[in-house]
Amino acid sequence: MEKRSRNEKSDRFLKKTDTQKNAVKPAADKKAAKAPCPLFKKCGSCKYLDLSYEKQLSEKQKEMRKLMEKHCKVQPIIGMENPYHYRHKVQAVFGMDRKKNPISGVYEEKSHRLLPVETCLIEDERADAIIGTVRGLLKSFKIKVYDEDTGYGLLRYVLVRRGWQTGEIMVVLVTASPVFPSKRNFVDALRKVHPEITTVVQNVNNRTDSLILGDKYQTLYGKGYIVDELCGMKFKISPASFYQVNPVQAAKLYEKAIELAELTGRETVVDAYCGTGTIGLIASKKAGNVIGVENNGDAVRDAIGNAKANDVKNIRFYRDDAGHFLTSCAADEVKVDVVIMDPPRAGSSEAFLDAVAKIGPRKVVYVSCNPETLERDVTYLEKLGYRAKEVWPVDMFPWTGACEAVCLLSKS
Ligand code: SAH
């Protein structure tokens, strides 16, 4: 589940106000780019909005070099051809302006002030349009937005997810109560404007913390989830599933990770911190067998479903702490040729890394969303007899300060 000022594998989200609708986009290959968004520095997402795309790539390259050059070769950053509107998952907070008109947008960084938003340079444009339509329909359906202070009102958030390859679109209407008067008519009116929507889900969230999604779901239209395709595999995406928000770059990241693993079809591969099984499933075509480990039960359930849907038979998923699981594998003397790991921002644990060294795979492919913990863990693995060979920075979140990377380590 996510937080509203979320830090989802390090990205936040930026949106733009009505006044910027016609703002000129900076050309990716030109300098200039004088922050074409009035929410720059308020929203807190796009730290590099005042730099050209070229310049921000070189900044990220520099940061990676500063941390990793002492370990290995830092390869040229893999940038995005069209670094705009890449977020295939968009969420908006609903609230009221001073005149009690509904607004939707994003909280100001480090505050609880809601900044109204119409479009955003990094969000999917169809998603932004759908959120605008929901906002526009509220009055005629007499739907009140939720007021945190009084607890009165219904609509809290809208989440839109769009499949990159399939174009399937899911709209999640997050309400404070399960009672949603004339919801069928509301969904019909929304679909009339956006026939491209393939499913609509109501989620009930009556909590007072900052999580967006509550535990109760009701499908109002369609199948309740979308399917997307990545690197030749199908993935089911439910409202709360983890799925990289920039699938264009995720495909490049995963391909690079698997290329570095140099699989021949015979290896036993561990996909640690596997989420819904993306990397392991893509690798399974080139491996003997794959073992996925992940501590989130919902993600493991999705991973097993994804394996079935893709008819992959040489993969097994385990719900466990990655460190605990690998330590048991080491005790059982399980033979592993390659470990692919993709931990969260906090990085891996010493227990996990110790177990890796004990098992002694030929290669470790470390996918990282935080260069600092990558560097820390690489330093640790080097003490245990591994050598970093190369690191590939990948720009998953253009305009933001975040940088992903894939690092190859071999047993020395
Ligand atoms: N490789 C996946 C997911 C990466 S995100 C993808 O690319 O889609 C990191 C994942 O690590 C999350 O799914 C999170 O639930 C999981 N995770 C975090 N801490 C963990 C731990 N200690 N043990 C196992 N999995 C963990």
GROMACS .gro file of C-alpha atoms and ligand atoms in nm:
model
  438
    1MET     CA    1   0.000   0.000   0.000
    2GLU     CA    2   0.113   0.350  -0.061
    3LYS     CA    3   0.140   0.678   0.111
    4ARG     CA    4   0.001   0.992  -0.041
    5SER     CA    5   0.326   1.181  -0.042
    6ARG     CA    6   0.465   0.859  -0.157
    7ASN     CA    7   0.819   0.753  -0.200
    8GLU     CA    8   0.766   0.465  -0.429
    9LYS     CA    9   1.104   0.329  -0.511
   10SER     CA   10   1.209   0.690  -0.459
   11ASP     CA   11   0.983   0.890  -0.687
   12ARG     CA   12   0.731   1.151  -0.592
   13PHE     CA   13   0.484   1.305  -0.820
   14LEU     CA   14   0.451   1.641  -0.977
   15LYS     CA   15   0.145   1.797  -1.119
   16LYS     CA   16   0.065   2.125  -1.286
   17THR     CA   17  -0.208   2.377  -1.232
   18ASP     CA   18  -0.474   2.490  -1.481
   19THR     CA   19  -0.268   2.792  -1.575
   20GLN     CA   20   0.006   2.576  -1.718
   21LYS     CA   21  -0.209   2.374  -1.953
   22ASN     CA   22  -0.042   2.528  -2.254
   23ALA     CA   23   0.305   2.557  -2.111
   24VAL     CA   24   0.576   2.482  -2.363
   25LYS     CA   25   0.761   2.160  -2.302
   26PRO     CA   26   1.136   2.192  -2.301
   27ALA     CA   27   1.302   2.001  -2.582
   28ALA     CA   28   1.487   1.704  -2.444
   29ASP     CA   29   1.801   1.784  -2.637
   30LYS     CA   30   1.815   2.161  -2.586
   31LYS     CA   31   1.959   2.355  -2.297
   32ALA     CA   32   1.721   2.623  -2.167
   33ALA     CA   33   1.441   2.445  -1.978
   34LYS     CA   34   1.368   2.718  -1.728
   35ALA     CA   35   1.144   2.511  -1.501
   36PRO     CA   36   0.824   2.502  -1.710
   37CYS     CA   37   0.606   2.423  -1.411
   38PRO     CA   38   0.483   2.671  -1.149
   39LEU     CA   39   0.482   2.395  -0.890
   40PHE     CA   40   0.858   2.358  -0.928
   41LYS     CA   41   1.005   2.351  -0.576
   42LYS     CA   42   0.654   2.338  -0.423
   43CYS     CA   43   0.557   1.988  -0.525
   44GLY     CA   44   0.909   1.868  -0.454
   45SER     CA   45   0.918   1.599  -0.719
   46CYS     CA   46   1.110   1.738  -1.015
   47LYS     CA   47   1.434   1.860  -0.867
   48TYR     CA   48   1.596   1.891  -1.211
   49LEU     CA   49   1.318   2.077  -1.388
   50ASP     CA   50   1.539   2.379  -1.450
   51LEU     CA   51   1.800   2.171  -1.634
   52SER     CA   52   1.790   2.036  -1.988
   53TYR     CA   53   1.738   1.660  -2.003
   54GLU     CA   54   2.093   1.618  -2.130
   55LYS     CA   55   2.231   1.812  -1.835
   56GLN     CA   56   2.030   1.620  -1.578
   57LEU     CA   57   2.153   1.290  -1.725
   58SER     CA   58   2.508   1.412  -1.688
   59GLU     CA   59   2.434   1.518  -1.328
   60LYS     CA   60   2.304   1.170  -1.248
   61GLN     CA   61   2.603   1.016  -1.422
   62LYS     CA   62   2.831   1.236  -1.211
   63GLU     CA   63   2.658   1.137  -0.888
   64MET     CA   64   2.690   0.770  -0.977
   65ARG     CA   65   3.054   0.814  -1.067
   66LYS     CA   66   3.125   0.987  -0.738
   67LEU     CA   67   2.991   0.689  -0.547
   68MET     CA   68   3.082   0.393  -0.764
   69GLU     CA   69   3.392   0.480  -0.964
   70LYS     CA   70   3.618   0.351  -0.688
   71HIS     CA   71   3.455   0.010  -0.728
   72CYS     CA   72   3.411  -0.040  -1.101
   73LYS     CA   73   3.350   0.108  -1.444
   74VAL     CA   74   3.049   0.340  -1.453
   75GLN     CA   75   2.881   0.287  -1.789
   76PRO     CA   76   2.693   0.570  -1.964
   77ILE     CA   77   2.351   0.633  -1.814
   78ILE     CA   78   2.056   0.484  -2.005
   79GLY     CA   79   1.826   0.780  -2.061
   80MET     CA   80   1.475   0.808  -2.200
   81GLU     CA   81   1.405   0.901  -2.559
   82ASN     CA   82   1.096   1.097  -2.467
   83PRO     CA   83   1.127   1.182  -2.098
   84TYR     CA   84   0.772   1.312  -2.052
   85HIS     CA   85   0.444   1.167  -1.925
   86TYR     CA   86   0.617   0.843  -1.834
   87ARG     CA   87   0.428   0.775  -1.512
   88HIS     CA   88   0.175   0.504  -1.589
   89LYS     CA   89   0.036   0.531  -1.240
   90VAL     CA   90  -0.110   0.861  -1.129
   91GLN     CA   91  -0.284   0.946  -0.807
   92ALA     CA   92  -0.461   1.262  -0.702
   93VAL     CA   93  -0.574   1.386  -0.364
   94PHE     CA   94  -0.922   1.540  -0.364
   95GLY     CA   95  -1.009   1.840  -0.152
   96MET     CA   96  -1.173   2.183  -0.160
   97ASP     CA   97  -1.052   2.530  -0.235
   98ARG     CA   98  -1.146   2.830  -0.020
   99LYS     CA   99  -1.474   2.870  -0.209
  100LYS     CA  100  -1.558   2.505  -0.136
  101ASN     CA  101  -1.511   2.400  -0.497
  102PRO     CA  102  -1.361   2.054  -0.547
  103ILE     CA  103  -0.995   2.049  -0.641
  104SER     CA  104  -0.752   1.765  -0.698
  105GLY     CA  105  -0.378   1.751  -0.696
  106VAL     CA  106  -0.082   1.689  -0.477
  107TYR     CA  107   0.030   1.800  -0.133
  108GLU     CA  108   0.296   2.063  -0.119
  109GLU     CA  109   0.628   1.910  -0.019
  110LYS     CA  110   0.662   1.872   0.358
  111SER     CA  111   0.318   2.027   0.413
  112HIS     CA  112  -0.046   1.939   0.405
  113ARG     CA  113  -0.147   2.214   0.164
  114LEU     CA  114  -0.321   2.073  -0.142
  115LEU     CA  115  -0.186   2.217  -0.466
  116PRO     CA  116  -0.444   2.204  -0.747
  117VAL     CA  117  -0.328   2.028  -1.060
  118GLU     CA  118  -0.458   1.983  -1.412
  119THR     CA  119  -0.173   1.829  -1.606
  120CYS     CA  120   0.182   1.728  -1.528
  121LEU     CA  121   0.496   1.684  -1.736
  122ILE     CA  122   0.573   1.340  -1.602
  123GLU     CA  123   0.229   1.188  -1.562
  124ASP     CA  124   0.035   0.996  -1.822
  125GLU     CA  125  -0.184   1.250  -2.002
  126ARG     CA  126  -0.486   1.022  -2.027
  127ALA     CA  127  -0.471   0.962  -1.653
  128ASP     CA  128  -0.464   1.337  -1.585
  129ALA     CA  129  -0.761   1.388  -1.819
  130ILE     CA  130  -0.961   1.115  -1.641
  131ILE     CA  131  -0.890   1.271  -1.301
  132GLY     CA  132  -1.009   1.607  -1.440
  133THR     CA  133  -1.329   1.444  -1.567
  134VAL     CA  134  -1.399   1.285  -1.227
  135ARG     CA  135  -1.357   1.626  -1.068
  136GLY     CA  136  -1.590   1.783  -1.323
  137LEU     CA  137  -1.863   1.522  -1.265
  138LEU     CA  138  -1.876   1.562  -0.887
  139LYS     CA  139  -2.112   1.859  -0.879
  140SER     CA  140  -2.381   1.713  -1.102
  141PHE     CA  141  -2.376   1.389  -0.900
  142LYS     CA  142  -2.378   1.587  -0.573
  143ILE     CA  143  -2.071   1.397  -0.457
  144LYS     CA  144  -1.881   1.580  -0.185
  145VAL     CA  145  -1.510   1.550  -0.149
  146TYR     CA  146  -1.389   1.424   0.184
  147ASP     CA  147  -1.299   1.680   0.447
  148GLU     CA  148  -1.029   1.550   0.678
  149ASP     CA  149  -1.114   1.794   0.956
  150THR     CA  150  -1.483   1.717   0.980
  151GLY     CA  151  -1.478   1.362   0.843
  152TYR     CA  152  -1.764   1.467   0.615
  153GLY     CA  153  -1.774   1.393   0.241
  154LEU     CA  154  -1.704   1.092   0.021
  155LEU     CA  155  -1.426   1.109  -0.239
  156ARG     CA  156  -1.071   1.107  -0.105
  157TYR     CA  157  -0.836   1.004  -0.386
  158VAL     CA  158  -0.841   0.889  -0.746
  159LEU     CA  159  -0.579   0.648  -0.872
  160VAL     CA  160  -0.536   0.573  -1.241
  161ARG     CA  161  -0.310   0.298  -1.381
  162ARG     CA  162  -0.254   0.241  -1.751
  163GLY     CA  163  -0.094  -0.058  -1.918
  164TRP     CA  164   0.194   0.054  -2.138
  165GLN     CA  165   0.163  -0.216  -2.404
  166THR     CA  166  -0.201  -0.309  -2.361
  167GLY     CA  167  -0.349   0.039  -2.309
  168GLU     CA  168  -0.585  -0.105  -2.046
  169ILE     CA  169  -0.688   0.160  -1.794
  170MET     CA  170  -0.796   0.115  -1.433
  171VAL     CA  171  -0.960   0.391  -1.231
  172VAL     CA  172  -0.974   0.349  -0.854
  173LEU     CA  173  -1.215   0.579  -0.671
  174VAL     CA  174  -1.109   0.591  -0.307
  175THR     CA  175  -1.401   0.681  -0.084
  176ALA     CA  176  -1.433   0.739   0.289
  177SER     CA  177  -1.743   0.520   0.315
  178PRO     CA  178  -1.879   0.219   0.122
  179VAL     CA  179  -2.202   0.409   0.052
  180PHE     CA  180  -2.157   0.565  -0.291
  181PRO     CA  181  -2.495   0.694  -0.413
  182SER     CA  182  -2.568   0.642  -0.786
  183LYS     CA  183  -2.229   0.486  -0.841
  184ARG     CA  184  -2.346   0.297  -1.152
  185ASN     CA  185  -2.458   0.620  -1.317
  186PHE     CA  186  -2.138   0.790  -1.213
  187VAL     CA  187  -1.928   0.516  -1.372
  188ASP     CA  188  -2.144   0.527  -1.687
  189ALA     CA  189  -2.095   0.904  -1.714
  190LEU     CA  190  -1.718   0.865  -1.667
  191ARG     CA  191  -1.697   0.591  -1.929
  192LYS     CA  192  -1.900   0.796  -2.171
  193VAL     CA  193  -1.627   1.060  -2.169
  194HIS     CA  194  -1.347   0.801  -2.151
  195PRO     CA  195  -1.449   0.481  -2.329
  196GLU     CA  196  -1.082   0.377  -2.305
  197ILE     CA  197  -1.132   0.293  -1.934
  198THR     CA  198  -1.135  -0.086  -1.900
  199THR     CA  199  -1.210  -0.119  -1.530
  200VAL     CA  200  -1.335   0.093  -1.239
  201VAL     CA  201  -1.284  -0.007  -0.876
  202GLN     CA  202  -1.413   0.152  -0.557
  203ASN     CA  203  -1.177   0.133  -0.264
  204VAL     CA  204  -1.296   0.220   0.084
  205ASN     CA  205  -1.047   0.399   0.304
  206ASN     CA  206  -1.170   0.530   0.638
  207ARG     CA  207  -0.828   0.543   0.798
  208THR     CA  208  -0.675   0.857   0.934
  209ASP     CA  209  -0.313   0.785   0.838
  210SER     CA  210  -0.155   0.883   0.507
  211LEU     CA  211  -0.209   0.557   0.317
  212ILE     CA  212  -0.407   0.600  -0.002
  213LEU     CA  213  -0.575   0.261  -0.024
  214GLY     CA  214  -0.790   0.094   0.238
  215ASP     CA  215  -0.853  -0.282   0.260
  216LYS     CA  216  -1.197  -0.303   0.094
  217TYR     CA  217  -1.247  -0.316  -0.281
  218GLN     CA  218  -1.555  -0.334  -0.495
  219THR     CA  219  -1.530  -0.366  -0.871
  220LEU     CA  220  -1.781  -0.129  -1.031
  221TYR     CA  221  -1.696  -0.204  -1.391
  222GLY     CA  222  -1.474  -0.455  -1.577
  223LYS     CA  223  -1.245  -0.715  -1.423
  224GLY     CA  224  -1.100  -0.515  -1.131
  225TYR     CA  225  -0.740  -0.519  -1.258
  226ILE     CA  226  -0.541  -0.449  -1.572
  227VAL     CA  227  -0.281  -0.654  -1.754
  228ASP     CA  228   0.038  -0.513  -1.904
  229GLU     CA  229   0.319  -0.666  -2.103
  230LEU     CA  230   0.688  -0.621  -2.036
  231CYS     CA  231   0.975  -0.798  -2.214
  232GLY     CA  232   0.735  -1.050  -2.368
  233MET     CA  233   0.560  -1.141  -2.040
  234LYS     CA  234   0.213  -1.052  -1.917
  235PHE     CA  235   0.169  -0.899  -1.573
  236LYS     CA  236  -0.151  -0.857  -1.377
  237ILE     CA  237  -0.175  -0.522  -1.201
  238SER     CA  238  -0.428  -0.489  -0.919
  239PRO     CA  239  -0.499  -0.152  -0.753
  240ALA     CA  240  -0.229  -0.210  -0.487
  241SER     CA  241   0.026  -0.415  -0.688
  242PHE     CA  242   0.382  -0.296  -0.713
  243TYR     CA  243   0.466  -0.240  -1.077
  244GLN     CA  244   0.734   0.000  -1.197
  245VAL     CA  245   0.564   0.329  -1.281
  246ASN     CA  246   0.788   0.386  -1.584
  247PRO     CA  247   0.753   0.065  -1.784
  248VAL     CA  248   0.950   0.201  -2.083
  249GLN     CA  249   1.262   0.232  -1.868
  250ALA     CA  250   1.176  -0.070  -1.652
  251ALA     CA  251   1.202  -0.285  -1.966
  252LYS     CA  252   1.551  -0.146  -2.033
  253LEU     CA  253   1.652  -0.197  -1.669
  254TYR     CA  254   1.534  -0.558  -1.660
  255GLU     CA  255   1.690  -0.638  -1.998
  256LYS     CA  256   2.023  -0.498  -1.882
  257ALA     CA  257   2.005  -0.700  -1.558
  258ILE     CA  258   1.938  -1.022  -1.749
  259GLU     CA  259   2.202  -0.946  -2.012
  260LEU     CA  260   2.463  -0.899  -1.735
  261ALA     CA  261   2.364  -1.234  -1.583
  262GLU     CA  262   2.478  -1.406  -1.908
  263LEU     CA  263   2.241  -1.698  -1.873
  264THR     CA  264   2.283  -2.004  -2.090
  265GLY     CA  265   1.964  -2.191  -2.004
  266ARG     CA  266   2.112  -2.417  -1.738
  267GLU     CA  267   2.155  -2.190  -1.436
  268THR     CA  268   1.973  -2.179  -1.107
  269VAL     CA  269   1.886  -1.814  -1.053
  270VAL     CA  270   1.762  -1.647  -0.735
  271ASP     CA  271   1.539  -1.343  -0.788
  272ALA     CA  272   1.554  -1.180  -0.444
  273TYR     CA  273   1.311  -0.901  -0.345
  274CYS     CA  274   1.113  -1.021  -0.646
  275GLY     CA  275   0.786  -0.829  -0.594
  276THR     CA  276   0.534  -0.969  -0.841
  277GLY     CA  277   0.805  -1.177  -1.007
  278THR     CA  278   0.886  -0.948  -1.300
  279ILE     CA  279   1.262  -0.999  -1.322
  280GLY     CA  280   1.253  -1.370  -1.239
  281LEU     CA  281   0.979  -1.441  -1.492
  282ILE     CA  282   1.162  -1.257  -1.768
  283ALA     CA  283   1.486  -1.439  -1.673
  284SER     CA  284   1.309  -1.779  -1.662
  285LYS     CA  285   1.318  -1.806  -2.043
  286LYS     CA  286   1.697  -1.808  -2.031
  287ALA     CA  287   1.758  -2.000  -1.707
  288GLY     CA  288   1.735  -2.361  -1.591
  289ASN     CA  289   1.517  -2.265  -1.297
  290VAL     CA  290   1.438  -1.958  -1.092
  291ILE     CA  291   1.367  -1.914  -0.721
  292GLY     CA  292   1.185  -1.593  -0.630
  293VAL     CA  293   1.172  -1.461  -0.273
  294GLU     CA  294   0.962  -1.173  -0.146
  295ASN     CA  295   0.820  -1.084   0.196
  296ASN     CA  296   0.492  -0.928   0.083
  297GLY     CA  297   0.220  -1.193   0.065
  298ASP     CA  298   0.004  -1.008  -0.190
  299ALA     CA  299   0.301  -0.964  -0.421
  300VAL     CA  300   0.386  -1.335  -0.393
  301ARG     CA  301   0.026  -1.424  -0.480
  302ASP     CA  302   0.046  -1.200  -0.788
  303ALA     CA  303   0.384  -1.352  -0.879
  304ILE     CA  304   0.240  -1.706  -0.869
  305GLY     CA  305  -0.055  -1.589  -1.080
  306ASN     CA  306   0.182  -1.424  -1.327
  307ALA     CA  307   0.382  -1.747  -1.362
  308LYS     CA  308   0.060  -1.938  -1.438
  309ALA     CA  309  -0.069  -1.677  -1.682
  310ASN     CA  310   0.258  -1.693  -1.874
  311ASP     CA  311   0.279  -2.071  -1.853
  312VAL     CA  312   0.620  -2.054  -1.684
  313LYS     CA  313   0.698  -2.382  -1.511
  314ASN     CA  314   1.061  -2.341  -1.403
  315ILE     CA  315   0.997  -2.082  -1.132
  316ARG     CA  316   0.904  -2.111  -0.762
  317PHE     CA  317   0.813  -1.825  -0.532
  318TYR     CA  318   0.863  -1.813  -0.157
  319ARG     CA  319   0.717  -1.568   0.090
  320ASP     CA  320   0.998  -1.491   0.332
  321ASP     CA  321   1.247  -1.232   0.441
  322ALA     CA  322   1.516  -1.246   0.173
  323GLY     CA  323   1.798  -1.265   0.432
  324HIS     CA  324   1.629  -1.542   0.630
  325PHE     CA  325   1.546  -1.737   0.315
  326LEU     CA  326   1.893  -1.719   0.168
  327THR     CA  327   2.051  -1.810   0.503
  328SER     CA  328   1.841  -2.130   0.502
  329CYS     CA  329   1.944  -2.198   0.141
  330ALA     CA  330   2.309  -2.161   0.246
  331ALA     CA  331   2.257  -2.402   0.540
  332ASP     CA  332   2.094  -2.653   0.304
  333GLU     CA  333   2.382  -2.610   0.058
  334VAL     CA  334   2.148  -2.513  -0.225
  335LYS     CA  335   2.344  -2.459  -0.545
  336VAL     CA  336   2.283  -2.118  -0.704
  337ASP     CA  337   2.464  -1.983  -1.009
  338VAL     CA  338   2.333  -1.628  -1.022
  339VAL     CA  339   2.166  -1.404  -0.765
  340ILE     CA  340   1.964  -1.115  -0.903
  341MET     CA  341   1.860  -0.879  -0.625
  342ASP     CA  342   1.637  -0.571  -0.630
  343PRO     CA  343   1.600  -0.448  -0.270
  344PRO     CA  344   1.405  -0.139  -0.160
  345ARG     CA  345   1.576   0.195  -0.095
  346ALA     CA  346   1.717   0.080   0.238
  347GLY     CA  347   1.926  -0.175   0.047
  348SER     CA  348   1.995  -0.531   0.152
  349SER     CA  349   2.084  -0.680   0.491
  350GLU     CA  350   2.415  -0.817   0.610
  351ALA     CA  351   2.240  -1.151   0.672
  352PHE     CA  352   2.141  -1.163   0.304
  353LEU     CA  353   2.484  -1.062   0.178
  354ASP     CA  354   2.660  -1.307   0.413
  355ALA     CA  355   2.436  -1.585   0.281
  356VAL     CA  356   2.513  -1.484  -0.080
  357ALA     CA  357   2.885  -1.519  -0.006
  358LYS     CA  358   2.832  -1.854   0.163
  359ILE     CA  359   2.633  -1.992  -0.131
  360GLY     CA  360   2.891  -1.841  -0.367
  361PRO     CA  361   2.704  -1.774  -0.694
  362ARG     CA  362   2.927  -1.697  -0.990
  363LYS     CA  363   2.753  -1.365  -1.041
  364VAL     CA  364   2.547  -1.119  -0.844
  365VAL     CA  365   2.335  -0.872  -1.039
  366TYR     CA  366   2.230  -0.591  -0.807
  367VAL     CA  367   1.938  -0.375  -0.924
  368SER     CA  368   1.925  -0.065  -0.708
  369CYS     CA  369   1.697   0.234  -0.661
  370ASN     CA  370   1.935   0.405  -0.421
  371PRO     CA  371   2.299   0.455  -0.522
  372GLU     CA  372   2.407   0.511  -0.161
  373THR     CA  373   2.288   0.176  -0.029
  374LEU     CA  374   2.415   0.012  -0.349
  375GLU     CA  375   2.760   0.147  -0.273
  376ARG     CA  376   2.737   0.034   0.091
  377ASP     CA  377   2.630  -0.320  -0.006
  378VAL     CA  378   2.890  -0.347  -0.284
  379THR     CA  379   3.160  -0.249  -0.034
  380TYR     CA  380   3.033  -0.526   0.196
  381LEU     CA  381   3.022  -0.786  -0.083
  382GLU     CA  382   3.375  -0.693  -0.186
  383LYS     CA  383   3.494  -0.779   0.165
  384LEU     CA  384   3.329  -1.119   0.119
  385GLY     CA  385   3.517  -1.202  -0.200
  386TYR     CA  386   3.312  -1.042  -0.477
  387ARG     CA  387   3.436  -0.782  -0.724
  388ALA     CA  388   3.215  -0.517  -0.885
  389LYS     CA  389   3.267  -0.525  -1.262
  390GLU     CA  390   3.045  -0.253  -1.402
  391VAL     CA  391   2.745  -0.041  -1.310
  392TRP     CA  392   2.480   0.089  -1.549
  393PRO     CA  393   2.280   0.391  -1.427
  394VAL     CA  394   1.926   0.390  -1.568
  395ASP     CA  395   1.707   0.700  -1.561
  396MET     CA  396   1.371   0.569  -1.446
  397PHE     CA  397   1.248   0.904  -1.314
  398PRO     CA  398   1.343   1.189  -1.549
  399TRP     CA  399   1.331   1.541  -1.393
  400THR     CA  400   1.345   1.394  -1.041
  401GLY     CA  401   1.667   1.343  -0.850
  402ALA     CA  402   1.628   0.964  -0.838
  403CYS     CA  403   1.854   0.724  -1.024
  404GLU     CA  404   1.830   0.348  -1.063
  405ALA     CA  405   2.127   0.129  -1.149
  406VAL     CA  406   2.227  -0.226  -1.231
  407CYS     CA  407   2.560  -0.343  -1.097
  408LEU     CA  408   2.734  -0.666  -1.192
  409LEU     CA  409   2.955  -0.838  -0.937
  410SER     CA  410   3.155  -1.157  -0.993
  411LYS     CA  411   3.323  -1.394  -0.754
  412SER     CA  412   3.688  -1.301  -0.746
  413SAH     N1  413   1.189  -0.675  -0.840
  413SAH     C1  414   1.056  -0.625  -0.830
  413SAH     C2  415   1.025  -0.549  -0.701
  413SAH     C3  416   1.131  -0.459  -0.647
  413SAH     S1  417   1.078  -0.353  -0.517
  413SAH     C4  418   1.021  -0.536  -0.950
  413SAH     O1  419   1.109  -0.489  -1.019
  413SAH     O2  420   0.903  -0.519  -0.977
  413SAH     C5  421   1.147  -0.430  -0.375
  413SAH     C6  422   1.065  -0.545  -0.322
  413SAH     O3  423   1.131  -0.597  -0.206
  413SAH     C7  424   0.925  -0.511  -0.276
  413SAH     O4  425   0.834  -0.595  -0.343
  413SAH     C8  426   0.925  -0.537  -0.125
  413SAH     O5  427   0.802  -0.588  -0.078
  413SAH     C9  428   1.034  -0.641  -0.114
  413SAH     N2  429   1.103  -0.651   0.017
  413SAH    C10  430   1.136  -0.550   0.100
  413SAH     N3  431   1.203  -0.595   0.206
  413SAH    C11  432   1.215  -0.730   0.190
  413SAH    C12  433   1.277  -0.834   0.266
  413SAH     N4  434   1.340  -0.808   0.381
  413SAH     N5  435   1.268  -0.959   0.218
  413SAH    C13  436   1.205  -0.987   0.102
  413SAH     N6  437   1.146  -0.893   0.026
  413SAH    C14  438   1.149  -0.766   0.068
   0.00000   0.00000   0.00000
